[in-house]
PDB file of C-alpha atoms in Angstrom:
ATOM      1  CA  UNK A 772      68.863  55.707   7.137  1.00 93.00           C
ATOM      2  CA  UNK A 773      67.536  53.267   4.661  1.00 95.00           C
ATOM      3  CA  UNK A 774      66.895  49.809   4.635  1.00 96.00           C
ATOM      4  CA  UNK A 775      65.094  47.453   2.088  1.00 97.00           C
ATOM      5  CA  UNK A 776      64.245  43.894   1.302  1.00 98.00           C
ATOM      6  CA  UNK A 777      65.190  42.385  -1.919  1.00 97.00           C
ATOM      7  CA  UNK A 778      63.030  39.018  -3.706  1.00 98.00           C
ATOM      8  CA  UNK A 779      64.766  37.679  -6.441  1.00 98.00           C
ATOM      9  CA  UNK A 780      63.182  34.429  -8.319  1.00 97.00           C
ATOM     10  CA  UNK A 781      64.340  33.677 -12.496  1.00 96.00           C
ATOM     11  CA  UNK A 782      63.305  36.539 -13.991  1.00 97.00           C
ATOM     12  CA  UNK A 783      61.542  38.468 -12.035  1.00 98.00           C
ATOM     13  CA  UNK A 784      63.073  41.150  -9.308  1.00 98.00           C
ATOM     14  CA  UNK A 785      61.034  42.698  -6.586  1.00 98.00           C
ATOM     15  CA  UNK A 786      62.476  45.567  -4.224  1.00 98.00           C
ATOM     16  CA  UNK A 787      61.059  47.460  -1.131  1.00 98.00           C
ATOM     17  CA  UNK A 788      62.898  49.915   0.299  1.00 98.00           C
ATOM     18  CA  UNK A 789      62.552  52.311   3.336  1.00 98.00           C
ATOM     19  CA  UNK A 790      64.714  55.427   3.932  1.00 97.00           C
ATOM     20  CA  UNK A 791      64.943  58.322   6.361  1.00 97.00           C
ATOM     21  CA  UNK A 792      66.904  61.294   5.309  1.00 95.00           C
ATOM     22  CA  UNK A 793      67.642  64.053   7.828  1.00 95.00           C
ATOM     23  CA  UNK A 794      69.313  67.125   5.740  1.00 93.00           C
ATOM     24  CA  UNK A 795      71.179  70.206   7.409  1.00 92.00           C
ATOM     25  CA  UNK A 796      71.608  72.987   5.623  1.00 87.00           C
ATOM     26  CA  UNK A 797      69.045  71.911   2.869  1.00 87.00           C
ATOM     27  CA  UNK A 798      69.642  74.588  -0.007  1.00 86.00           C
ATOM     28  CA  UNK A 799      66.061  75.289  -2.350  1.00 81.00           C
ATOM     29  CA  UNK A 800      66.246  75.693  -5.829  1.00 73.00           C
ATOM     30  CA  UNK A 801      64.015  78.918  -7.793  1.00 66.00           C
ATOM     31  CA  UNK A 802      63.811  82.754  -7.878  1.00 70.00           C
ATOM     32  CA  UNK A 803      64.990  83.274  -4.420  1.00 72.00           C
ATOM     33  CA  UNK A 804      67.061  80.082  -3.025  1.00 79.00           C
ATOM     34  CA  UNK A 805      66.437  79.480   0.467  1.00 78.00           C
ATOM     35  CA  UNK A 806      68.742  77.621   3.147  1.00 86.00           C
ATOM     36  CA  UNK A 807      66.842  75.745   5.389  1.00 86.00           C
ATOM     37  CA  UNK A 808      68.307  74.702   8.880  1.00 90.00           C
ATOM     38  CA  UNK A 809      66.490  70.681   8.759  1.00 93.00           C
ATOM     39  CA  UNK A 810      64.940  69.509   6.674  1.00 94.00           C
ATOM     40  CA  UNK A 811      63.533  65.451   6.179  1.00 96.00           C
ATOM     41  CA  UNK A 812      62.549  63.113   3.095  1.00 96.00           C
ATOM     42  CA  UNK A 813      61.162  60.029   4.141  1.00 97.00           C
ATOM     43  CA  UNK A 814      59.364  57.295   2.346  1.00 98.00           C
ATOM     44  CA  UNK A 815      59.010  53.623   0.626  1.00 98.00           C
ATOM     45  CA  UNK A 816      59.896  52.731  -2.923  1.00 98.00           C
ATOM     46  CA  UNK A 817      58.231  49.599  -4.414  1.00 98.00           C
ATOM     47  CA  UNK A 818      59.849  48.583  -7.714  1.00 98.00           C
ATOM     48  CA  UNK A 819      59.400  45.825  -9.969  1.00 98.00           C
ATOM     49  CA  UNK A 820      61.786  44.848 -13.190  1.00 98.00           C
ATOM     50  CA  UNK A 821      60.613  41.123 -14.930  1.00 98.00           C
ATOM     51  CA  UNK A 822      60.930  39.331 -18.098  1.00 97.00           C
ATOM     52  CA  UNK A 823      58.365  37.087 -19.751  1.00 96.00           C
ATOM     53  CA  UNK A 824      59.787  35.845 -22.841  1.00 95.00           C
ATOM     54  CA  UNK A 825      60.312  38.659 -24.857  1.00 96.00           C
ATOM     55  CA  UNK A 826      58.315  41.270 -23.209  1.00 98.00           C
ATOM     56  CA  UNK A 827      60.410  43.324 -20.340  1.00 98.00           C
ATOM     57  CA  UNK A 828      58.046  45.178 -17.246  1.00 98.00           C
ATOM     58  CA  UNK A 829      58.997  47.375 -15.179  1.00 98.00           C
ATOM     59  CA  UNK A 830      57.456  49.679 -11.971  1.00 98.00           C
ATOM     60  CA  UNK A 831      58.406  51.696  -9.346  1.00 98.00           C
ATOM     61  CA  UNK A 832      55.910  53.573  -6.748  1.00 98.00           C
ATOM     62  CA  UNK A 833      57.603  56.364  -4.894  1.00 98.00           C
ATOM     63  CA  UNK A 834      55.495  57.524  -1.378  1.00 98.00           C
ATOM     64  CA  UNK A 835      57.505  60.089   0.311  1.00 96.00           C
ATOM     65  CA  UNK A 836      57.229  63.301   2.996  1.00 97.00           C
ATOM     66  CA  UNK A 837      60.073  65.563   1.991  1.00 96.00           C
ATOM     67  CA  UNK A 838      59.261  68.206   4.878  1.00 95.00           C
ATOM     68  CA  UNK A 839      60.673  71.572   6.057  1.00 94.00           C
ATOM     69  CA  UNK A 840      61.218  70.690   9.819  1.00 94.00           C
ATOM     70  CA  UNK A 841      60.693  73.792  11.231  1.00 92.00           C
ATOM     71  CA  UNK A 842      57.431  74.686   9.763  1.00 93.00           C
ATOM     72  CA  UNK A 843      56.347  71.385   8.654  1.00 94.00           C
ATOM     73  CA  UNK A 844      55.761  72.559   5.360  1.00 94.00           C
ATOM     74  CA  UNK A 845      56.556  70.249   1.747  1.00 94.00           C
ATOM     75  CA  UNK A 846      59.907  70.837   0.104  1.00 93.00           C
ATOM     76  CA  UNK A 847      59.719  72.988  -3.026  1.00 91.00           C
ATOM     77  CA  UNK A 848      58.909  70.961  -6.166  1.00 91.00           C
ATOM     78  CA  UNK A 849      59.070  67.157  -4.100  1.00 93.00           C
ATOM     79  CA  UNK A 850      55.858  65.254  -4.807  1.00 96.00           C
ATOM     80  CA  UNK A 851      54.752  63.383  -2.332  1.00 97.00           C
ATOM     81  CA  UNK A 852      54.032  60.744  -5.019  1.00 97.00           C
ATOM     82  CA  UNK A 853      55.652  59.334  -8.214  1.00 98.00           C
ATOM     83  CA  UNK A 854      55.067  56.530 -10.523  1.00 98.00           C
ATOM     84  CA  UNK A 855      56.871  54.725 -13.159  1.00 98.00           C
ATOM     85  CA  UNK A 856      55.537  52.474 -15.564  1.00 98.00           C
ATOM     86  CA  UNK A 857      57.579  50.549 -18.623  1.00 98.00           C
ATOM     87  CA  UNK A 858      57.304  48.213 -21.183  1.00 98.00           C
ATOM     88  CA  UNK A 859      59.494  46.995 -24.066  1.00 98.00           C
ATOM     89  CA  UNK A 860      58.495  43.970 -26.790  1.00 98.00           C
ATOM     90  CA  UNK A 861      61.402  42.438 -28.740  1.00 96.00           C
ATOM     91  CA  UNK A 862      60.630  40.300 -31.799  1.00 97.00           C
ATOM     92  CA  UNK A 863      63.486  39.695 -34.179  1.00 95.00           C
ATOM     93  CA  UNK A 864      65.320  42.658 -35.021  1.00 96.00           C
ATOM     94  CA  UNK A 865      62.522  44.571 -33.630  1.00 97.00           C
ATOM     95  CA  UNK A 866      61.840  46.280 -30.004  1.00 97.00           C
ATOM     96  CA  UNK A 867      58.660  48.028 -29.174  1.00 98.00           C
ATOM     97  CA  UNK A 868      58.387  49.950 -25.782  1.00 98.00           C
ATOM     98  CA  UNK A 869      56.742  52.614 -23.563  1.00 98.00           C
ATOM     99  CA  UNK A 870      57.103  54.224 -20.765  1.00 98.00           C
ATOM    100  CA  UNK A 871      54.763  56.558 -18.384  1.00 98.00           C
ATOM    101  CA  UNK A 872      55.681  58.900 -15.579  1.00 98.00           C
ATOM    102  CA  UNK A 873      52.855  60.454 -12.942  1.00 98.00           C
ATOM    103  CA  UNK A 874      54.494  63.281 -11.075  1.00 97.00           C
ATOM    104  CA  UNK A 875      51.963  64.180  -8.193  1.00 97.00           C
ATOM    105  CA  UNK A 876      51.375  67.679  -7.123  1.00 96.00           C
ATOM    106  CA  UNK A 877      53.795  69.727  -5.556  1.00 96.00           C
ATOM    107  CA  UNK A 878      54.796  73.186  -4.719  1.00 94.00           C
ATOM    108  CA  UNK A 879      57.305  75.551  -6.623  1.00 92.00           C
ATOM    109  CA  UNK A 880      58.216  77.813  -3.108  1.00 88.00           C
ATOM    110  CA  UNK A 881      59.701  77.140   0.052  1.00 87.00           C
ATOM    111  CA  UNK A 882      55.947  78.467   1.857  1.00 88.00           C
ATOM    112  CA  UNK A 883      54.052  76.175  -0.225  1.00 92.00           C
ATOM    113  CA  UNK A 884      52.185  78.897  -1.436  1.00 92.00           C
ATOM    114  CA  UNK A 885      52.673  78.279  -5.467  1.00 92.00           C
ATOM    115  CA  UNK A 886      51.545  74.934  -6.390  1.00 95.00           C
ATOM    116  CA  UNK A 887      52.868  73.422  -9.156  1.00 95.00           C
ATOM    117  CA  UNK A 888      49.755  70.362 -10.703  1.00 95.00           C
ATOM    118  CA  UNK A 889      50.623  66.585 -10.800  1.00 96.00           C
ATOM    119  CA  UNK A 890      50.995  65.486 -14.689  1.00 97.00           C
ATOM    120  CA  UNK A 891      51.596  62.357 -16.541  1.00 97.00           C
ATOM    121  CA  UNK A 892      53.057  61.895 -19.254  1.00 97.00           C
ATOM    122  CA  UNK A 893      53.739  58.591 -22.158  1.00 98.00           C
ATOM    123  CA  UNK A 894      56.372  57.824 -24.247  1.00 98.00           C
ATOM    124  CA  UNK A 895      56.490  55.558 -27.148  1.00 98.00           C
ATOM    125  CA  UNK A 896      59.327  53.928 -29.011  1.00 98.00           C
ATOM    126  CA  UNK A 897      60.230  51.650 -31.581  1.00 98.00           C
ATOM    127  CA  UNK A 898      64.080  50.437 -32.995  1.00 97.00           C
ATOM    128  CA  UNK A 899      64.768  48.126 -36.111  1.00 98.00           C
ATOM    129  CA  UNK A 900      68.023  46.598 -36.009  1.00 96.00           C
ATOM    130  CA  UNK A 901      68.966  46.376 -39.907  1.00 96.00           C
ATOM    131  CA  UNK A 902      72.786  45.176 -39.181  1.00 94.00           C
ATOM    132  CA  UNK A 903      74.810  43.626 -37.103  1.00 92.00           C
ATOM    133  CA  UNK A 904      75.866  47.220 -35.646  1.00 95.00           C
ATOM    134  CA  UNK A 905      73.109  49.133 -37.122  1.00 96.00           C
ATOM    135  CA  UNK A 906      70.247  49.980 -35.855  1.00 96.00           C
ATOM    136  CA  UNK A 907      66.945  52.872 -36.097  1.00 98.00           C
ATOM    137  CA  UNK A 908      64.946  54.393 -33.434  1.00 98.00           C
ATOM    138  CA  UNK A 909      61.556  56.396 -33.572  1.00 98.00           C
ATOM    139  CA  UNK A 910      60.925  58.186 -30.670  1.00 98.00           C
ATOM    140  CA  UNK A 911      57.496  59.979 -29.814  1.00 98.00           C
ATOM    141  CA  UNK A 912      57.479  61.811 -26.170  1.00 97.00           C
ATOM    142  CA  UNK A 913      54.745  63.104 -24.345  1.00 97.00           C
ATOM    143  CA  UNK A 914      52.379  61.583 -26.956  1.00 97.00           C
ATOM    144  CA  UNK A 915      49.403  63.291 -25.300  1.00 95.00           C
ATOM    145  CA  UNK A 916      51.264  66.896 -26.012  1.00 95.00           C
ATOM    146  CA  UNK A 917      50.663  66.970 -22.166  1.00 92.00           C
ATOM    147  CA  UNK A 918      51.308  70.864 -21.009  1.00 93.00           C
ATOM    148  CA  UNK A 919      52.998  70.923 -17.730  1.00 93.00           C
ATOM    149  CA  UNK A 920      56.221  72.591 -15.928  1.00 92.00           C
ATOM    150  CA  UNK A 921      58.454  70.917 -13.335  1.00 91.00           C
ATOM    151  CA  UNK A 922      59.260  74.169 -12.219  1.00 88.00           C
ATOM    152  CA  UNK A 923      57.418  77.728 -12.133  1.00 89.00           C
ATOM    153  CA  UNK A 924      57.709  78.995 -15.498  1.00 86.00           C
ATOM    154  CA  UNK A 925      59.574  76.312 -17.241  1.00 87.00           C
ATOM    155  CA  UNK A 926      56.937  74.364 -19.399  1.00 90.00           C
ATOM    156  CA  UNK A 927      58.156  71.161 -20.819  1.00 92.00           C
ATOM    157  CA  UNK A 928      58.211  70.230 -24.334  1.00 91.00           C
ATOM    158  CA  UNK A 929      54.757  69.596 -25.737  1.00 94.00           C
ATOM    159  CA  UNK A 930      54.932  66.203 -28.241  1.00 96.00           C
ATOM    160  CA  UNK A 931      58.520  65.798 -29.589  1.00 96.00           C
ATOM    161  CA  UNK A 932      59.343  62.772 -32.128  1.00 97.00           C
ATOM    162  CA  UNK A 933      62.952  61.815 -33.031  1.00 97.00           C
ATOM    163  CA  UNK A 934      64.842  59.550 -35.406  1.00 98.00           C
ATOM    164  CA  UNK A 935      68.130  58.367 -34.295  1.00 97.00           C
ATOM    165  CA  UNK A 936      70.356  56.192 -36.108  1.00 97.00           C
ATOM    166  CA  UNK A 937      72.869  54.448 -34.490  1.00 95.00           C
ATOM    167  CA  UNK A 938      75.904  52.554 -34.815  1.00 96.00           C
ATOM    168  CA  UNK A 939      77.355  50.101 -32.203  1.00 93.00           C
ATOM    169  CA  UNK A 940      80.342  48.017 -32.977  1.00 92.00           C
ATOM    170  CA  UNK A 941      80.166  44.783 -31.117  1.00 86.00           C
TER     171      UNK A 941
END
């Protein structure tokens, strides 16, 4: 189930959104899958996407209670929490932006007995556009070299920068 209310005014969006999901047969991922019988994600979403002038926001706040129904315990590696932050500055031929993600803390096992930590992480980003179909991108990720794993033993790329040229005919 899932219902949600929508606010729309120029530029600016604004979204809340309520949902119920009831899941048979819910499959875990990891070492040892595990099928569980029922299993439930509920929650809001609050999100935000707006323009003033040149400078683009957007948000989103995830609150949810992805349970196993049978023993009440959290679903492997769902936070309970999750927030999204961006921002992106054009001027000319030039766009500046950033982004940040906070993951909250969560568990890596169907028993809730690993816990994985909550981690947040920034991304920066800057594009020149030197032609009509041209343009260059530096990318830095995780720009606090921020050590974390989404799952049990797979750690994430520390700090990671990338150049990308690009070509898009119009």
């Amino acid at each position: 189930t899932e219902f949600g209310v929508d606010w729309t005014e120029g530029n600016h969006h604004v979204k809340l959104i309520r949902f119920d999901n009831k899941i048979r047969g819910f499959i875990t991922s990891g070492k040892a899958p595990v099928n569980l019988p029922r299993a439930r994600i509920e929650g809001w979403t609050l999100g935000y996407e707006g323009t003033f002038d040149a400078l683009n926001l957007r948000a989103a706040v995830d609150a949810l209670d992805p349970r196993n129904e049978l023993t009440g315990k959290l679903l492997p590696r769902r936070s309970k929490s999750q927030v999204t932050l961006g921002a992106d500055y054009s001027v000319g031929p030039w766009s500046f932006g950033g982004s940040l993600l906070q993951v909250g803390r969560r568990y890596d096992d169907a028993a809730n007995a690993t816990p994985l930590a909550s981690y947040t992480t920034v991304d920066l980003q800057a594009s020149y556009a030197f032609a009509r179909d041209w343009n260059v991108q530096a990318k830095l990720n995780n720009v606090g070299d921020r050590a974390y794993e989404t799952a049990l033993g797979y750690n994430q790329p520390g700090r990671q920068f990338f150049v990308t040229l690009r070509y898009t005919p119009k």
